[in-house]
XYZ file of C-alpha atoms in Angstrom:
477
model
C -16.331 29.250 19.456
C -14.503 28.696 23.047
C -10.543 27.210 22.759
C -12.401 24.373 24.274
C -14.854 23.452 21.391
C -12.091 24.375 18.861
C -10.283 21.667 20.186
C -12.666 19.061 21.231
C -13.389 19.193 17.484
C -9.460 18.975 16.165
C -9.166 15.924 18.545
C -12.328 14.442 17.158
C -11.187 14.851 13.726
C -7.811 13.342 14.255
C -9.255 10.655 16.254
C -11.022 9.158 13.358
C -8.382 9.943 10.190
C -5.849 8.055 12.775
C -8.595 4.868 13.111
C -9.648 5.469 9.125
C -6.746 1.858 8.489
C -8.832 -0.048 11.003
C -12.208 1.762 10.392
C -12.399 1.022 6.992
C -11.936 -2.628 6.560
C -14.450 -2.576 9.215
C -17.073 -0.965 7.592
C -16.004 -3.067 4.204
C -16.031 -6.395 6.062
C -19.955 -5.564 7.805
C -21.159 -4.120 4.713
C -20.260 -6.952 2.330
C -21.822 -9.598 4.776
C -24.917 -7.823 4.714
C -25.139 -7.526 1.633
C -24.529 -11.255 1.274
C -27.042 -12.009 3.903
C -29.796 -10.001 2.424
C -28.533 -10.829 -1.161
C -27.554 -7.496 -2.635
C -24.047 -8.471 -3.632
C -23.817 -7.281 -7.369
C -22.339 -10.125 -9.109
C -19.659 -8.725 -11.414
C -18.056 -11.350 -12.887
C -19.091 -11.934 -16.120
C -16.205 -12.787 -17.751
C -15.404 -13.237 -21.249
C -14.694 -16.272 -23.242
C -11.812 -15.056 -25.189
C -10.950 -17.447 -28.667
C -8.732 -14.879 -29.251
C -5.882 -14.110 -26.848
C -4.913 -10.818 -26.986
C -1.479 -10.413 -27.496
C 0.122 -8.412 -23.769
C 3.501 -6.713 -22.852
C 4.703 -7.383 -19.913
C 6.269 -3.738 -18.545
C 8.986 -4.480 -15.970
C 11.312 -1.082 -14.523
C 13.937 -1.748 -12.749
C 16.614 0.089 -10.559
C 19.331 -1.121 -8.370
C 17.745 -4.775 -8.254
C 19.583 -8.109 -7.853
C 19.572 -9.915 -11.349
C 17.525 -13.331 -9.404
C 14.389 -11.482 -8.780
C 14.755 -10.577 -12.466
C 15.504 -13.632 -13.619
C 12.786 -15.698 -11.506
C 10.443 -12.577 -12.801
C 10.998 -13.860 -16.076
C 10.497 -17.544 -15.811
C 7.459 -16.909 -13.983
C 5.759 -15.181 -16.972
C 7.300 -17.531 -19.553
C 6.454 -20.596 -17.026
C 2.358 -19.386 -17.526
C 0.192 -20.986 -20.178
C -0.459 -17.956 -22.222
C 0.703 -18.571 -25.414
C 4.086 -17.261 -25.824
C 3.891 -15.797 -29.151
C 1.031 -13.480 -27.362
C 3.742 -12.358 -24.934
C 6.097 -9.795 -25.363
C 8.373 -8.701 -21.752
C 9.908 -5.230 -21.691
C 12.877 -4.678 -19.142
C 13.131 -0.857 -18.631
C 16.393 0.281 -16.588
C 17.393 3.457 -15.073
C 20.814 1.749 -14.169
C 23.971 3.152 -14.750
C 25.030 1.620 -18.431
C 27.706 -0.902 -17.048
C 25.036 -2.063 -14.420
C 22.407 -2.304 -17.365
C 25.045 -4.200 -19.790
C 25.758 -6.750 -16.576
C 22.141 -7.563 -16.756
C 21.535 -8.074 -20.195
C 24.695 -10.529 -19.769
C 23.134 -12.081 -17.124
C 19.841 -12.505 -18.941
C 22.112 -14.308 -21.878
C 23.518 -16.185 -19.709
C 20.690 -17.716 -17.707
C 18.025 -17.701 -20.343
C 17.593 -19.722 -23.500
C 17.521 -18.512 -26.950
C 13.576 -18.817 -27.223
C 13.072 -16.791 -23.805
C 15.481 -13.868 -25.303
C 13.273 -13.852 -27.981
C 10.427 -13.125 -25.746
C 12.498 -10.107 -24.139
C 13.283 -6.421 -25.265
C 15.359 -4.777 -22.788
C 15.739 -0.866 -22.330
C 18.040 1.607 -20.821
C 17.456 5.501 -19.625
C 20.307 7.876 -19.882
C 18.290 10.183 -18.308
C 15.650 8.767 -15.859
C 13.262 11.153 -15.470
C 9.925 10.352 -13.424
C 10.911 7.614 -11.488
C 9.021 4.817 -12.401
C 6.328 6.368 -13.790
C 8.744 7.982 -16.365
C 9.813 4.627 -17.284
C 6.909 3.291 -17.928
C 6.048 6.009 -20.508
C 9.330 5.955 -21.930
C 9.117 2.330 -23.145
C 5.318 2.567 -23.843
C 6.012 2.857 -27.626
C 8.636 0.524 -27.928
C 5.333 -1.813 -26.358
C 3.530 -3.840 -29.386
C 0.861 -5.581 -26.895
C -2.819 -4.596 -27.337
C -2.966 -4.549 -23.475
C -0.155 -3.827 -20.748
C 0.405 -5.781 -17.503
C 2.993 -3.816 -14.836
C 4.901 -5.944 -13.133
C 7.297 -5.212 -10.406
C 10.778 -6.898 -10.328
C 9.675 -9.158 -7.322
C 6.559 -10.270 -9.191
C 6.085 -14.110 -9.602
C 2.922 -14.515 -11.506
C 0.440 -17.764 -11.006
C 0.801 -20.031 -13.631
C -3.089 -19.021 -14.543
C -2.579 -15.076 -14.179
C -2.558 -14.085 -18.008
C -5.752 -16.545 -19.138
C -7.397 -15.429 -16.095
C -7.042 -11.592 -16.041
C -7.736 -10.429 -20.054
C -11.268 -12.618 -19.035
C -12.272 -9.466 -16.761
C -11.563 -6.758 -19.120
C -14.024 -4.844 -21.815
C -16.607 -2.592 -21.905
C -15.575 0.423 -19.643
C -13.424 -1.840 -17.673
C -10.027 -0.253 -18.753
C -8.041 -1.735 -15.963
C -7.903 -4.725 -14.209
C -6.348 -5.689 -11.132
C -5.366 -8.609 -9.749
C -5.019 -9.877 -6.502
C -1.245 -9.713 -4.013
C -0.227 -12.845 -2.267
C 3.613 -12.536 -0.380
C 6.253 -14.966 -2.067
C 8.622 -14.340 0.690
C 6.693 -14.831 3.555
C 9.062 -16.964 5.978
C 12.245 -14.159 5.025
C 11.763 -12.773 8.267
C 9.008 -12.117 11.474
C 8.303 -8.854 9.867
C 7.462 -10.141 6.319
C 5.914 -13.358 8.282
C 2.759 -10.739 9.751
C 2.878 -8.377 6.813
C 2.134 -11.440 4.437
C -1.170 -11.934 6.492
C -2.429 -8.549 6.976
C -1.670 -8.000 3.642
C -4.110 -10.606 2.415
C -6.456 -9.500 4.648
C -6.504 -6.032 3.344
C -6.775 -7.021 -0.324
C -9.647 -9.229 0.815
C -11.437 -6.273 2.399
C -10.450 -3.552 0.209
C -10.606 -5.239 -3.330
C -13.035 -8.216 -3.013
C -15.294 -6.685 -0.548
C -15.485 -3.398 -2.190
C -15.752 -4.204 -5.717
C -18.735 -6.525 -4.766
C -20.349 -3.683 -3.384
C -19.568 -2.051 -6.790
C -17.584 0.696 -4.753
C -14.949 2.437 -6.632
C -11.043 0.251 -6.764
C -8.039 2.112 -6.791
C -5.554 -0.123 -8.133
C -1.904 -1.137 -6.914
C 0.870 -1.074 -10.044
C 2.179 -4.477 -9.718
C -0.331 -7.004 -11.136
C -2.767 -4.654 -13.210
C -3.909 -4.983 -16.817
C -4.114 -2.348 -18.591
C -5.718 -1.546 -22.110
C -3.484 0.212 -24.016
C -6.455 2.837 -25.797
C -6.502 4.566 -22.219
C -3.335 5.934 -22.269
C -4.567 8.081 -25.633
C -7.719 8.698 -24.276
C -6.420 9.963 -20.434
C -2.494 10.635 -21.154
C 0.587 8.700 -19.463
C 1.399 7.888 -16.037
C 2.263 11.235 -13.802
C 5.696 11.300 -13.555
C 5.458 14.354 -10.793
C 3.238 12.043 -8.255
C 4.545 9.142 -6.085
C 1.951 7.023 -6.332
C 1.220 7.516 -9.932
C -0.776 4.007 -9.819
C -3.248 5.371 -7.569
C -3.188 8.899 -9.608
C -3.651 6.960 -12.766
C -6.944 5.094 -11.124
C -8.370 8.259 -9.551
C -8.265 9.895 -13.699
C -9.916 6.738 -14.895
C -12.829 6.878 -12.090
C -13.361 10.467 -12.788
C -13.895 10.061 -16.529
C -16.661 7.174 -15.464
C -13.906 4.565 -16.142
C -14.109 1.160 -14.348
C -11.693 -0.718 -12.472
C -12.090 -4.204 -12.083
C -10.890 -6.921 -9.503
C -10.428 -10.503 -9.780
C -8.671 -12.721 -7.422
C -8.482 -15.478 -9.598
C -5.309 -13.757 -11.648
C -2.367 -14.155 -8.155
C 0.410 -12.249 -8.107
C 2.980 -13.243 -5.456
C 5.601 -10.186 -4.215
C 7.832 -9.529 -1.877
C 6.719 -7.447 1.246
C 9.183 -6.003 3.264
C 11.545 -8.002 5.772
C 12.935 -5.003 7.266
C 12.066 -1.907 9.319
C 14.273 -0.048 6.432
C 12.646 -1.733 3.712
C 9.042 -0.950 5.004
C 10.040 2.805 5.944
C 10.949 3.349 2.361
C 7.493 1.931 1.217
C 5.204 3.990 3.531
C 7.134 7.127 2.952
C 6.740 6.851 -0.316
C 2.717 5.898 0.249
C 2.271 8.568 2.877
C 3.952 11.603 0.980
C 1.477 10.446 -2.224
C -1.690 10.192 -0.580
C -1.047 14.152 0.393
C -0.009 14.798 -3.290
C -3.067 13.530 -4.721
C -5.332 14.711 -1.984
C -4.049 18.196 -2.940
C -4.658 17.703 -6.429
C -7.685 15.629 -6.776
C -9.643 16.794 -3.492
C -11.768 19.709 -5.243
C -12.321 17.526 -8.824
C -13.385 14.333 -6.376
C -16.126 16.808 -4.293
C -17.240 18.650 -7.959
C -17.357 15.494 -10.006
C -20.320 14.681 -11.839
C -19.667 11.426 -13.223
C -19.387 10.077 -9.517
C -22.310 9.692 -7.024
C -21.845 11.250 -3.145
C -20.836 7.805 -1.983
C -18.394 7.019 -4.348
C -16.869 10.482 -3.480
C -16.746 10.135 0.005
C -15.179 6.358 -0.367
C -12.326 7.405 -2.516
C -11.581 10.697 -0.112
C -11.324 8.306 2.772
C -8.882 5.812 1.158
C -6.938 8.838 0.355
C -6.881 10.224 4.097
C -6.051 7.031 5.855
C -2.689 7.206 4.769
C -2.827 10.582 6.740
C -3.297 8.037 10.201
C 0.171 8.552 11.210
C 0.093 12.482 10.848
C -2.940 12.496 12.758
C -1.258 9.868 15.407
C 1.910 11.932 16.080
C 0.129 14.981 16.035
C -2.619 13.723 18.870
C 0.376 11.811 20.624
C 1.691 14.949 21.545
C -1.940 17.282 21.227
C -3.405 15.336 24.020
C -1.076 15.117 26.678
C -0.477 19.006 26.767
C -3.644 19.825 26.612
C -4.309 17.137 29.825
C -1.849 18.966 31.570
C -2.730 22.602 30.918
C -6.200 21.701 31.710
C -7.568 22.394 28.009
C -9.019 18.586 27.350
C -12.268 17.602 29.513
C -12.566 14.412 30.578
C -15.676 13.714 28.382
C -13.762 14.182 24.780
C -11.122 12.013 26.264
C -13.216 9.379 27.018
C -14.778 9.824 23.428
C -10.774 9.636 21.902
C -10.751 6.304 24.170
C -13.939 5.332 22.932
C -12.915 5.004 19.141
C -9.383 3.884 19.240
C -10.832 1.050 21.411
C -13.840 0.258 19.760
C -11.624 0.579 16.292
C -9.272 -1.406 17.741
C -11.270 -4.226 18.943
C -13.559 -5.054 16.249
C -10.821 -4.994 13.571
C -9.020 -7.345 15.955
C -12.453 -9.632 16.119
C -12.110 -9.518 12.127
C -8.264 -10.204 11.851
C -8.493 -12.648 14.196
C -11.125 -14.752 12.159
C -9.971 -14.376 8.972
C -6.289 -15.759 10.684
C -7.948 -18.650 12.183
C -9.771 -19.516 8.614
C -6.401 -19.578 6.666
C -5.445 -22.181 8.872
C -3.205 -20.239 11.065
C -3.702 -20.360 15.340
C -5.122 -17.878 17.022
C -1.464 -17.108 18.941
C 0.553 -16.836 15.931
C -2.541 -14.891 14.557
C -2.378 -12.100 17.656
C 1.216 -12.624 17.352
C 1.020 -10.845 13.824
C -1.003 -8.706 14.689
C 1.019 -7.426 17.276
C 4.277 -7.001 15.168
C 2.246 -5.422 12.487
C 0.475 -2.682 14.987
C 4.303 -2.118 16.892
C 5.994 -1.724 13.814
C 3.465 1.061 12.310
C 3.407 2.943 15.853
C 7.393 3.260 15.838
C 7.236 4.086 11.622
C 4.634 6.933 12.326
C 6.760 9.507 13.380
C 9.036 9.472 10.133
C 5.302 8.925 7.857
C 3.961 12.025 9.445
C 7.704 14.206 8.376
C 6.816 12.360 4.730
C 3.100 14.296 5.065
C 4.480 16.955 6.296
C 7.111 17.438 3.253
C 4.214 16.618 0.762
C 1.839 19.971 2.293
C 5.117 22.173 2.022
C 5.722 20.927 -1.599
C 9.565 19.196 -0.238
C 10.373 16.571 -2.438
C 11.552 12.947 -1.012
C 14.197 11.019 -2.938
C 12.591 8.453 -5.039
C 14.253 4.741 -3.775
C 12.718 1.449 -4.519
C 11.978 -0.086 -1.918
C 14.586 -2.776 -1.246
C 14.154 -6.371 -1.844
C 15.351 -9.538 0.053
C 16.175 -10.934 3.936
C 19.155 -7.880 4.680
C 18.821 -7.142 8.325
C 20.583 -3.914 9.008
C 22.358 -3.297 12.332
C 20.773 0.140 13.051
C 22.928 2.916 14.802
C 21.295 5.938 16.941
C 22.018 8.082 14.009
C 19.971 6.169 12.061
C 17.086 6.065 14.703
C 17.473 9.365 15.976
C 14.158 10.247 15.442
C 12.391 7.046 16.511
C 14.336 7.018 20.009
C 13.672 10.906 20.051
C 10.304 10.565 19.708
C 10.231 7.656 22.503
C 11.914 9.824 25.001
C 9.515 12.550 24.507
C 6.295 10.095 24.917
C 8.159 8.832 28.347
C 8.467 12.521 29.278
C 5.135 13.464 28.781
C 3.641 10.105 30.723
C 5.721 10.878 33.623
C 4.667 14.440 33.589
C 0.981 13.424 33.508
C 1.332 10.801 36.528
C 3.279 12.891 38.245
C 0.371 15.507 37.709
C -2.572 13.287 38.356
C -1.286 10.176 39.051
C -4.031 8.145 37.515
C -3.290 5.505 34.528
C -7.014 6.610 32.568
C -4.528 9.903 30.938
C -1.777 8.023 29.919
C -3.515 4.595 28.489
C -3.106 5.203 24.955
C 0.677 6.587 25.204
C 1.632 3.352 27.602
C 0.376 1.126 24.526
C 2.653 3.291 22.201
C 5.254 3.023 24.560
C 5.058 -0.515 24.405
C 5.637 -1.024 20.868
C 8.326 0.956 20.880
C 10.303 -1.097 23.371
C 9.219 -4.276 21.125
C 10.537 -2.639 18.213
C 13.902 -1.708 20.066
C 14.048 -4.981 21.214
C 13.913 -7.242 17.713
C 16.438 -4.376 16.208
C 18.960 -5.230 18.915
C 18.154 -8.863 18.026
C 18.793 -7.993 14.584
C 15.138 -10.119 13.613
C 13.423 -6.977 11.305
């Protein structure tokens, strides 16, 4: 095989893991209208008439979080009309023990005697596991025949209890329910990450699970039935994402996830460049983890058919994009200029980020304009969404690259309310790095060949860099 072929096929490859986050709801969004068209959607929702309401616990770990998102966590479950004798809330904290003891004051404080009632709260010495070791920790101080994870930020629709135990039985261990952001007008960031963030749950949760394709579920918002945990173990304290590790055991052992968005969960998505760098670290560094541990059990399994495979690898590998789009930011250019890349693979590169890009636009764009919101505002978002990522990829692809080489990341939640920080160049040193080097290369190549068609792509990245400079100094994300 010529250097040439070698790396018309690396390019190829890259090429598509970077488009997989645009590809994907794509191919969701075509499928399930065919499928509608031609009527082969599987209905799935035969939910149960419950006369019995299972009794549930609410989990709830916390770490370094203001006492009001607690607080209005709280009144949002006990505001529901589940019955509240069939509701039991468990606040887990890895706080230091004066922090911990502030918040159970607090809790007095604000709440009345019957909510307290309602509440067991629990403190680590030792917080092992993150998260994940929290939620095991306090698992058998749980008395609930099911288990709903919340996240601090939750607020939960008044219906979400009565309308989420309706979707599980059967082999339907887990249910998930569907993210809507509580904090949308906190900032211009969390303004276009509230719609995109709809949009994605609408294409990869309602789309897929009516094409009965396999849902890997988010923490915050699922229902769990307690018998799993004895028949599949706890959560995994050594993974990140040890929601999305948890849902890749269950669909290996021919255990189904279900999806309802009739059981709303409202969160908080990040206002802040800082707030959303901590979140996709975290995301990108896990996908790696579990595609190293699950890649060889997903291509062996025999519980899972070939396309149920291949689905569940490719939701795994899109959070690889930003790897992939460093890597070819930097590939392509010096390969252009030492004469390596022919003109015909570039075009092909050009070909699918374009095409990628333009039909997921077509599909943003309409589902925008059918929540109501103008098609302006609507390419507005999309534009602050698509900057944001290209400036973030750098530091993802050092979170992938720690995850291959077995580095461990420090665990942080990801931080809640409308805090703009004032960033320094030490804190961007990277990002502005990373800037200077695209500018470097574009000059080299127009000085070289002098022809925009070579430099297209890194002008657009270019671009939302200086956007992203721009609201920083503005102090807006």
């Amino acid at each position: 095989m010529t250097v040439t072929a070698l790396t018309t096929i690396i390019i190829l490859v890259l090429s598509i893991i970077m488009n997989l986050p645009l590809i994907l709801p794509i191919v969701y969004t075509i499928a399930y209208n065919v499928a509608r068209v031609t009527g082969h959607i599987v209905e799935r929702d035969n939910i149960k008439r419950r006369i019995h309401l299972p009794k549930l616990t609410i989990q709830i770990p916390i770490k370094g979080e203001n006492p009001k998102y607690i607080i209005r966590n709280i009144r949002s479950i006990l505001s529901s009309n589940y019955p509240k004798d069939r509701l039991e809330i468990v606040i887990i904290s890895d706080d230091e023990r004066y922090t911990y003891l502030d918040i159970v004051n607090t809790l007095k404080e604000t709440l009345s005697r019957r909510s307290l009632n309602t509440i067991k709260t629990l403190w680590r010495e030792i917080p092992k596991g993150g998260k994940a070791g929290a939620l095991n920790d306090s698992l058998n101080t749980c008395s609930g025949d099911y288990i709903v994870v919340l996240d601090v930020d939750s607020v939960v629709d008044r219906n979400y209890f009565k309308n989420i135990v309706r979707y599980v039985g059967g082999r339907r261990k887990v249910v998930m329910g569907t993210w809507l952001a509580v904090n949308t007008r906190e900032s211009i960031l969390s303004e276009a990450l509230a719609l995109t963030q709809e949009f994605m749950f609408t294409t990869y949760y309602k789309y897929k699970y009516k094409l009965s394709l396999p849902i890997v579920f988010a923490g915050s918002g699922c229902l769990i039935d307690r018998s799993v945990f004895d028949s599949l173990g706890l959560w995994d304290t050594s993974i990140v994402l040890e929601d999305v590790e948890f849902s890749l055991r269950l669909l290996l052992n021919n255990y189904e996830v279900a999806y309802t968005d009739r059981a709303k969960v409202y969160l908080d998505v990040p206002s802040n460049y800082r707030s959303l760098l901590i979140q996709q670290s975290k995301w990108a560094y896990g996908s790696i983890q579990l595609m190293k541990k699950y890649f060889k059990r997903i291509i062996t399994s025999k519980s899972l058919p070939w396309y149920k495979k291949v689905d569940i690898l490719l939701y795994l590998a899109q959070y690889m994009s930003s790897l992939s789009m460093t890597t070819l930011s930097i590939l392509i250019p010096i390969l252009i200029l030492f004469n390596l890349l022919p003109l015909s693979v570039l075009g092909v590169f050009y070909g699918i980020l374009f095409s990628s890009m333009t039909v997921y636009s077509i599909l943003y764009l309409r589902y925008g304009l059918r929540r109501g919101i103008s098609l302006i505002r609507t390419l507005r978002y999309m534009g602050r969404v698509s900057s944001v990522l290209t400036f973030i990829a750098p530091r993802l692809a050092l979170s992938s690259l720690k995850a291959l080489l077995n580095l461990s990341i420090p665990r942080i939640p990801t931080p809640k309310g409308v805090k703009v920080y004032k960033y320094s160049v030490s804190d961007l040193k990277l990002e502005i790095l990373w800037f200077l080097l695209l500018l470097l290369l574009v000059i080299a190549l127009l000085l070289k060949y002098g022809s925009l068609y070579y430099i297209l792509w890194h002008l657009m990245l270019i671009s939302g860099y200086l956007y992203v400079f721009k609201v920083m100094a503005e102090r807006k994300i």
